PDB file of C-alpha atoms in Angstrom:
ATOM      1  CA  GLN L   1      -9.815  19.597  22.829  1.00 51.00           C
ATOM      2  CA  ARG L   2     -12.476  17.857  20.148  1.00 58.00           C
ATOM      3  CA  LYS L   3     -15.604  18.835  22.329  1.00 63.00           C
ATOM      4  CA  ASN L   4     -14.036  21.907  23.842  1.00 63.00           C
ATOM      5  CA  PRO L   5     -16.284  24.668  22.785  1.00 63.00           C
ATOM      6  CA  PHE L   6     -14.443  27.520  23.662  1.00 67.00           C
ATOM      7  CA  SER L   7     -11.308  25.908  21.335  1.00 62.00           C
ATOM      8  CA  ASN L   8     -11.357  27.600  17.687  1.00 64.00           C
ATOM      9  CA  ASP L   9      -8.977  25.545  15.373  1.00 61.00           C
ATOM     10  CA  SER L  10     -11.712  24.145  12.585  1.00 59.00           C
ATOM     11  CA  ARG L  11      -8.774  21.590  11.767  1.00 58.00           C
ATOM     12  CA  LEU L  12      -9.814  20.003  15.452  1.00 53.00           C
ATOM     13  CA  ALA L  13     -13.419  18.937  13.654  1.00 52.00           C
ATOM     14  CA  THR L  14     -12.230  17.568  10.810  1.00 54.00           C
ATOM     15  CA  LYS L  15      -9.975  14.820  11.939  1.00 55.00           C
ATOM     16  CA  PRO L  16     -10.948  11.073  12.032  1.00 51.00           C
ATOM     17  CA  VAL L  17     -12.231  10.272  15.548  1.00 56.00           C
ATOM     18  CA  HIS L  18      -9.987   6.508  15.421  1.00 67.00           C
ATOM     19  CA  THR L  19      -8.491   5.350  12.385  1.00 73.00           C
ATOM     20  CA  HIS L  20      -8.824   0.826  12.571  1.00 80.00           C
ATOM     21  CA  ARG L  21      -5.201  -1.089  11.389  1.00 85.00           C
ATOM     22  CA  GLY L  22      -7.135  -1.856   7.706  1.00 84.00           C
ATOM     23  CA  ASP L  23      -7.456   1.803   7.663  1.00 85.00           C
ATOM     24  CA  PRO L  24      -4.088   2.933   5.137  1.00 84.00           C
ATOM     25  CA  THR L  25      -3.473   6.446   7.476  1.00 82.00           C
ATOM     26  CA  TYR L  26      -3.202   3.919  10.467  1.00 86.00           C
ATOM     27  CA  GLY L  27      -0.738   4.915  12.375  1.00 85.00           C
ATOM     28  CA  ARG L  28       1.109   7.298   9.782  1.00 87.00           C
ATOM     29  CA  PRO L  29       0.766  10.840  11.178  1.00 87.00           C
ATOM     30  CA  PRO L  30      -2.125  13.875   8.973  1.00 86.00           C
ATOM     31  CA  GLU L  31      -0.869  14.300   5.971  1.00 88.00           C
ATOM     32  CA  GLY L  32       1.310  17.518   5.605  1.00 90.00           C
ATOM     33  CA  SER L  33       1.949  18.129   8.809  1.00 90.00           C
ATOM     34  CA  GLN L  34       5.012  18.710  10.434  1.00 92.00           C
ATOM     35  CA  THR L  35       4.790  15.236  12.309  1.00 91.00           C
ATOM     36  CA  GLU L  36       4.811  13.809   9.037  1.00 92.00           C
ATOM     37  CA  GLN L  37       7.454  16.458   7.680  1.00 94.00           C
ATOM     38  CA  ARG L  38      10.135  15.543  10.974  1.00 94.00           C
ATOM     39  CA  GLY L  39       9.824  12.310   9.969  1.00 92.00           C
ATOM     40  CA  LYS L  40      10.635  12.251   6.420  1.00 94.00           C
ATOM     41  CA  ASP L  41      13.331  14.306   7.280  1.00 95.00           C
ATOM     42  CA  ALA L  42      15.033  11.632   9.933  1.00 93.00           C
ATOM     43  CA  HIS L  43      14.817   9.097   7.214  1.00 92.00           C
ATOM     44  CA  SER L  44      16.359  11.146   4.497  1.00 94.00           C
ATOM     45  CA  HIS L  45      19.425  11.352   7.233  1.00 93.00           C
ATOM     46  CA  VAL L  46      19.546   8.235   8.754  1.00 92.00           C
ATOM     47  CA  GLY L  47      20.112   7.063   5.051  1.00 93.00           C
ATOM     48  CA  LYS L  48      22.327   9.399   4.722  1.00 94.00           C
ATOM     49  CA  GLU L  49      24.523   7.897   7.482  1.00 92.00           C
ATOM     50  CA  VAL L  50      24.023   4.661   5.542  1.00 94.00           C
ATOM     51  CA  GLU L  51      25.346   5.532   3.299  1.00 94.00           C
ATOM     52  CA  GLU L  52      28.454   7.638   4.719  1.00 93.00           C
ATOM     53  CA  LEU L  53      28.585   4.173   6.414  1.00 93.00           C
ATOM     54  CA  CYS L  54      29.496   2.082   3.380  1.00 94.00           C
ATOM     55  CA  LEU L  55      32.273   4.405   2.470  1.00 94.00           C
ATOM     56  CA  ILE L  56      34.204   3.731   5.429  1.00 93.00           C
ATOM     57  CA  ILE L  57      34.062  -0.007   5.295  1.00 94.00           C
ATOM     58  CA  ARG L  58      34.629   0.283   1.433  1.00 94.00           C
ATOM     59  CA  SER L  59      38.051   1.932   2.280  1.00 93.00           C
ATOM     60  CA  THR L  60      38.725   1.007   5.495  1.00 93.00           C
ATOM     61  CA  GLY L  61      38.077  -2.938   4.955  1.00 93.00           C
ATOM     62  CA  GLU L  62      39.872  -5.370   2.138  1.00 94.00           C
ATOM     63  CA  VAL L  63      38.788  -6.807  -0.738  1.00 95.00           C
ATOM     64  CA  GLY L  64      37.654 -10.694  -0.116  1.00 91.00           C
ATOM     65  CA  GLU L  65      38.184 -13.546  -2.692  1.00 92.00           C
ATOM     66  CA  ASP L  66      34.551 -12.470  -3.313  1.00 91.00           C
ATOM     67  CA  GLY L  67      34.441  -8.827  -5.095  1.00 92.00           C
ATOM     68  CA  HIS L  68      33.137  -8.424  -1.534  1.00 94.00           C
ATOM     69  CA  VAL L  69      34.758  -5.618   0.888  1.00 96.00           C
ATOM     70  CA  SER L  70      35.061  -6.935   3.804  1.00 96.00           C
ATOM     71  CA  VAL L  71      36.285  -5.588   7.426  1.00 96.00           C
ATOM     72  CA  THR L  72      36.376  -7.201  11.011  1.00 95.00           C
ATOM     73  CA  PHE L  73      33.664  -4.889  14.097  1.00 94.00           C
ATOM     74  CA  GLY L  74      36.627  -3.727  15.640  1.00 93.00           C
ATOM     75  CA  GLN L  75      38.540  -1.887  12.833  1.00 93.00           C
ATOM     76  CA  LEU L  76      35.387  -0.649  11.521  1.00 93.00           C
ATOM     77  CA  PHE L  77      33.855   1.041  15.637  1.00 91.00           C
ATOM     78  CA  GLU L  78      37.482   2.325  16.152  1.00 89.00           C
ATOM     79  CA  THR L  79      37.187   3.997  13.004  1.00 88.00           C
ATOM     80  CA  TYR L  80      33.124   5.031  13.190  1.00 82.00           C
ATOM     81  CA  VAL L  81      33.213   5.683  16.892  1.00 78.00           C
ATOM     82  CA  THR L  82      35.050   9.082  15.937  1.00 71.00           C
ATOM     83  CA  ILE L  83      32.354  10.014  13.348  1.00 72.00           C
ATOM     84  CA  SER L  84      29.260   9.006  14.613  1.00 74.00           C
ATOM     85  CA  ASN L  85      28.496   7.414  18.490  1.00 77.00           C
ATOM     86  CA  LYS L  86      25.450   5.095  16.695  1.00 87.00           C
ATOM     87  CA  VAL L  87      27.240   2.963  14.561  1.00 89.00           C
ATOM     88  CA  VAL L  88      25.833   0.096  16.035  1.00 90.00           C
ATOM     89  CA  GLY L  89      22.237   0.767  15.263  1.00 91.00           C
ATOM     90  CA  ILE L  90      23.410   2.203  11.555  1.00 93.00           C
ATOM     91  CA  LEU L  91      25.042  -1.094  11.209  1.00 94.00           C
ATOM     92  CA  LEU L  92      21.913  -2.514  11.937  1.00 94.00           C
ATOM     93  CA  ARG L  93      19.460  -0.019   9.427  1.00 94.00           C
ATOM     94  CA  ALA L  94      22.403  -1.349   6.980  1.00 95.00           C
ATOM     95  CA  ARG L  95      21.787  -4.215   7.511  1.00 96.00           C
ATOM     96  CA  LYS L  96      18.205  -4.126   7.229  1.00 94.00           C
ATOM     97  CA  HIS L  97      18.068  -2.662   3.952  1.00 94.00           C
ATOM     98  CA  GLY L  98      20.527  -5.279   2.690  1.00 95.00           C
ATOM     99  CA  LEU L  99      23.674  -3.314   2.453  1.00 96.00           C
ATOM    100  CA  VAL L 100      25.875  -5.488   4.601  1.00 96.00           C
ATOM    101  CA  HIS L 101      26.070  -8.665   6.801  1.00 96.00           C
ATOM    102  CA  PHE L 102      27.444  -9.963  10.031  1.00 96.00           C
ATOM    103  CA  GLU L 103      26.246 -12.840  12.327  1.00 94.00           C
ATOM    104  CA  GLY L 104      24.399 -12.317  14.935  1.00 91.00           C
ATOM    105  CA  GLU L 105      21.755 -10.308  16.391  1.00 91.00           C
ATOM    106  CA  MET L 106      23.675  -7.348  17.760  1.00 90.00           C
ATOM    107  CA  LEU L 107      27.711  -6.575  17.655  1.00 91.00           C
ATOM    108  CA  TRP L 108      28.727  -5.430  21.238  1.00 91.00           C
ATOM    109  CA  GLN L 109      32.055  -3.537  21.513  1.00 88.00           C
ATOM    110  CA  GLY L 110      34.921  -6.183  23.194  1.00 90.00           C
ATOM    111  CA  LYS L 111      32.757  -8.667  22.636  1.00 93.00           C
ATOM    112  CA  ASP L 112      32.335  -8.986  19.343  1.00 93.00           C
ATOM    113  CA  ASP L 113      35.614  -7.168  17.231  1.00 94.00           C
ATOM    114  CA  ASP L 114      36.154 -10.088  15.475  1.00 95.00           C
ATOM    115  CA  VAL L 115      33.354 -10.610  14.138  1.00 95.00           C
ATOM    116  CA  ILE L 116      33.826  -9.758  10.047  1.00 95.00           C
ATOM    117  CA  ILE L 117      31.040  -7.091   8.244  1.00 96.00           C
ATOM    118  CA  THR L 118      30.627  -7.325   4.480  1.00 96.00           C
ATOM    119  CA  LEU L 119      29.324  -5.062   2.321  1.00 95.00           C
ATOM    120  CA  LEU L 120      27.108  -6.348  -0.603  1.00 92.00           C
TER     121      LEU L 120
END
C-alpha cells in the first residue's frame, strides 16, 4: 500500500518503513491508534480479573500463622471456574505481578489440586 499510486491514505506515507530494536516505538502500535486502545482495554480487563481472583482467594482461603491467606488450587478452581474458565492464566498473571505465590510453573486440574496458593 505504501507504494500504491491509487491510494489516497496519507497516513501510509508518513509512517516509518521499519523500526529497529533500540527505537522506543519498536514493537508498539502507533500512538492514538485503535490497536493501542484495544491493548489498553485488554490490559485493564485482565487487571480487573486479577483483582477479582484475589478477592475470591481472600474470601475462600484461610489465614495462616504468617498472616497470609492461602487456599488449595483445587478449592480455588472449583470456586472460580464458575466465574471464569481462565483461572490458570489469571493466576500466572497475578504471580507475575507479585500478588500470589505457588510452587511450579503451571497448575493442572486434578494433578495439582493440593498445591497451596498464597495471597501476598
